[in-house]
Amino acid sequence: MMKRRLLIAIGLLVSLTVFAGGKKEPFHETTGYVDLQRFTGDWYVIALIPTAFEKKAVNGIENYTINPDGTIKVQYTFRKNSPQGKEKVMYQKGWVYNRETNADWRVRPLWPLKLPYYILDVAEDYSYTIIGTNNYNYLWIMAREPLMDEDLLKKLIKYTGVLGYDTEEIIRMEQDWRE
């Protein structure tokens, strides 16, 4: 029981460190309406401002599933250090915070936290999306395919700078699915 409490306390501290604080005023502007049914499924992480867990991640895939109660199951799968590295899977629970747009969520990495999670942009055909946090410290550019057109990626990175993110902090995630 003591070990479990210690692990929970450590997890809370890590989560607070990951998402707390910020360089600027909290960001609240999101994309227009998001069709949650079209948004569900797999998203390959193409570029990001990583959390501590993602510093050496490759082949990252975020999967969203709508639960019967309307919450969102978030499953993040990646490999550590290389495409052949150990597979890691992290689960989170999400809530749509703004039902008018479906673009403002709260995500729980660990109980009792519910952290802001914003859909900043989504392609008209749902081929790419940009997700950000309230403190400008974390960002994910994701696509339905493991590779993204270089010109499009540069355009999206430039756009994140317009939104207030430090584009110098954005790194590309390796997506290598060769056997």
Short mmCIF file of C-alpha atoms in Angstrom, two decimals:
data_model
loop_
_atom_site.label_atom_id
_atom_site.label_comp_id
_atom_site.label_asym_id
_atom_site.label_seq_id
_atom_site.Cartn_x
_atom_site.Cartn_y
_atom_site.Cartn_z
CA MET A 1 0.00 0.00 0.00
CA MET A 2 2.84 2.39 0.87
CA LYS A 3 4.58 1.61 -2.45
CA ARG A 4 1.36 2.38 -4.35
CA ARG A 5 0.96 5.73 -2.57
CA LEU A 6 4.56 6.60 -3.29
CA LEU A 7 4.12 5.78 -6.99
CA ILE A 8 0.96 7.89 -7.15
CA ALA A 9 2.73 10.80 -5.45
CA ILE A 10 5.68 10.55 -7.84
CA GLY A 11 3.29 10.36 -10.81
CA LEU A 12 1.46 13.48 -9.65
CA LEU A 13 4.70 15.39 -9.22
CA VAL A 14 5.90 14.36 -12.67
CA SER A 15 2.57 15.35 -14.23
CA LEU A 16 2.57 18.70 -12.48
CA THR A 17 6.12 19.30 -13.64
CA VAL A 18 5.22 18.33 -17.19
CA PHE A 19 2.13 20.52 -17.53
CA ALA A 20 2.34 23.16 -14.82
CA GLY A 21 3.86 26.55 -15.21
CA GLY A 22 4.14 28.41 -18.42
CA LYS A 23 6.02 30.96 -20.37
CA LYS A 24 2.99 33.00 -21.38
CA GLU A 25 -0.62 33.56 -20.57
CA PRO A 26 -2.70 30.39 -20.98
CA PHE A 27 -3.79 29.72 -24.54
CA HIS A 28 -7.52 29.29 -25.13
CA GLU A 29 -8.09 29.71 -28.86
CA THR A 30 -8.83 26.45 -30.66
CA THR A 31 -9.80 25.40 -34.14
CA GLY A 32 -13.41 25.52 -35.24
CA TYR A 33 -15.76 22.58 -34.78
CA VAL A 34 -14.21 19.10 -34.49
CA ASP A 35 -16.25 16.07 -35.58
CA LEU A 36 -15.28 13.59 -32.85
CA GLN A 37 -16.24 10.56 -34.95
CA ARG A 38 -13.86 11.67 -37.71
CA PHE A 39 -11.19 12.61 -35.16
CA THR A 40 -11.09 9.16 -33.55
CA GLY A 41 -8.54 6.56 -34.59
CA ASP A 42 -4.78 6.56 -35.03
CA TRP A 43 -2.62 9.68 -35.36
CA TYR A 44 1.12 9.38 -36.06
CA VAL A 45 3.22 11.91 -34.15
CA ILE A 46 5.24 13.77 -36.79
CA ALA A 47 6.73 16.65 -34.79
CA LEU A 48 6.39 17.82 -31.19
CA ILE A 49 7.59 19.78 -28.24
CA PRO A 50 8.04 16.65 -26.13
CA THR A 51 7.07 15.82 -22.59
CA ALA A 52 9.67 14.09 -20.43
CA PHE A 53 8.21 10.73 -21.48
CA GLU A 54 8.72 11.46 -25.19
CA LYS A 55 12.33 12.66 -25.25
CA LYS A 56 13.64 9.46 -26.88
CA ALA A 57 10.40 8.15 -28.34
CA VAL A 58 10.05 6.92 -31.93
CA ASN A 59 7.08 5.57 -33.90
CA GLY A 60 4.61 7.40 -31.66
CA ILE A 61 0.93 6.81 -32.33
CA GLU A 62 -1.89 8.50 -30.43
CA ASN A 63 -5.23 6.70 -30.63
CA TYR A 64 -8.56 8.21 -29.62
CA THR A 65 -11.66 6.13 -28.95
CA ILE A 66 -15.02 7.45 -27.74
CA ASN A 67 -16.23 5.46 -24.74
CA PRO A 68 -19.95 4.65 -24.28
CA ASP A 69 -20.17 7.32 -21.54
CA GLY A 70 -18.85 10.01 -23.92
CA THR A 71 -15.36 10.19 -22.42
CA ILE A 72 -12.37 9.60 -24.65
CA LYS A 73 -9.87 6.81 -24.25
CA VAL A 74 -6.42 8.08 -25.20
CA GLN A 75 -3.79 5.45 -25.91
CA TYR A 76 -0.25 6.54 -26.73
CA THR A 77 2.06 3.84 -28.08
CA PHE A 78 5.72 4.40 -28.91
CA ARG A 79 9.11 2.69 -28.98
CA LYS A 80 11.97 3.81 -26.78
CA ASN A 81 15.20 4.96 -28.51
CA SER A 82 14.72 3.12 -31.84
CA PRO A 83 12.06 1.46 -34.01
CA GLN A 84 13.22 -1.86 -32.53
CA GLY A 85 13.21 -0.51 -28.95
CA LYS A 86 10.90 -1.59 -26.19
CA GLU A 87 7.26 -0.73 -26.84
CA LYS A 88 5.64 1.55 -24.28
CA VAL A 89 1.92 2.18 -23.94
CA MET A 90 0.39 5.00 -21.92
CA TYR A 91 -3.32 5.43 -21.27
CA GLN A 92 -5.18 8.63 -20.46
CA LYS A 93 -8.82 9.57 -20.16
CA GLY A 94 -10.22 12.61 -21.91
CA TRP A 95 -13.30 14.78 -21.53
CA VAL A 96 -14.64 17.23 -24.06
CA TYR A 97 -14.69 20.47 -22.10
CA ASN A 98 -16.31 22.65 -24.78
CA ARG A 99 -19.17 20.76 -26.48
CA GLU A 100 -19.81 23.65 -28.85
CA THR A 101 -16.51 23.07 -30.68
CA ASN A 102 -15.27 19.70 -29.31
CA ALA A 103 -11.78 21.24 -29.59
CA ASP A 104 -11.16 22.02 -25.91
CA TRP A 105 -10.56 18.90 -23.81
CA ARG A 106 -9.29 17.93 -20.41
CA VAL A 107 -7.06 14.88 -20.24
CA ARG A 108 -6.20 12.86 -17.16
CA PRO A 109 -2.75 11.26 -17.24
CA LEU A 110 -3.09 10.37 -13.55
CA TRP A 111 -5.89 10.78 -11.06
CA PRO A 112 -6.88 13.42 -9.91
CA LEU A 113 -5.38 15.64 -12.63
CA LYS A 114 -7.40 16.96 -15.58
CA LEU A 115 -5.10 18.98 -17.81
CA PRO A 116 -6.05 21.32 -20.69
CA TYR A 117 -5.64 19.79 -24.14
CA TYR A 118 -6.46 21.92 -27.15
CA ILE A 119 -7.07 20.96 -30.76
CA LEU A 120 -5.47 23.99 -32.38
CA ASP A 121 -5.95 22.92 -35.99
CA VAL A 122 -7.34 19.99 -37.94
CA ALA A 123 -7.29 19.52 -41.70
CA GLU A 124 -10.62 19.69 -43.48
CA ASP A 125 -10.13 16.03 -44.49
CA TYR A 126 -8.82 15.10 -41.00
CA SER A 127 -5.42 14.14 -42.45
CA TYR A 128 -3.46 16.17 -39.88
CA THR A 129 -3.99 17.90 -36.56
CA ILE A 130 -2.12 20.15 -34.15
CA ILE A 131 -2.61 19.67 -30.40
CA GLY A 132 -1.32 22.07 -27.75
CA THR A 133 -1.42 22.67 -24.01
CA ASN A 134 -2.43 25.73 -22.02
CA ASN A 135 1.13 26.76 -21.16
CA TYR A 136 2.78 26.58 -24.63
CA ASN A 137 5.24 23.99 -23.28
CA TYR A 138 3.97 20.98 -25.22
CA LEU A 139 2.77 20.53 -28.78
CA TRP A 140 2.02 17.68 -31.16
CA ILE A 141 1.71 17.79 -34.94
CA MET A 142 0.13 14.52 -36.00
CA ALA A 143 -1.06 12.90 -39.22
CA ARG A 144 -3.03 9.87 -40.32
CA GLU A 145 0.05 8.55 -42.13
CA PRO A 146 3.56 8.09 -40.68
CA LEU A 147 5.08 10.52 -43.17
CA MET A 148 4.02 14.08 -43.94
CA ASP A 149 4.83 16.23 -46.95
CA GLU A 150 7.84 18.38 -46.00
CA ASP A 151 6.30 21.63 -47.28
CA LEU A 152 3.10 20.99 -45.29
CA LEU A 153 5.09 20.22 -42.14
CA LYS A 154 7.09 23.44 -42.50
CA LYS A 155 3.85 25.38 -42.97
CA LEU A 156 2.32 23.82 -39.84
CA ILE A 157 5.44 24.50 -37.78
CA LYS A 158 5.40 28.12 -38.95
CA TYR A 159 1.72 28.34 -37.97
CA THR A 160 2.50 27.09 -34.44
CA GLY A 161 4.93 30.00 -34.15
CA VAL A 162 2.12 32.40 -35.05
CA LEU A 163 0.08 30.79 -32.25
CA GLY A 164 2.87 31.56 -29.79
CA TYR A 165 4.83 28.30 -29.59
CA ASP A 166 8.63 28.37 -29.71
CA THR A 167 9.32 26.64 -33.02
CA GLU A 168 12.97 26.15 -32.04
CA GLU A 169 11.79 23.63 -29.45
CA ILE A 170 9.90 21.49 -31.98
CA ILE A 171 11.58 18.21 -32.84
CA ARG A 172 10.63 15.63 -35.41
CA MET A 173 9.68 12.19 -34.23
CA GLU A 174 11.21 9.34 -36.16
CA GLN A 175 8.55 7.23 -37.86
CA ASP A 176 10.26 4.13 -39.26
CA TRP A 177 7.97 1.19 -39.93
CA ARG A 178 10.33 -0.94 -42.04
CA GLU A 179 10.65 -4.52 -40.88
#
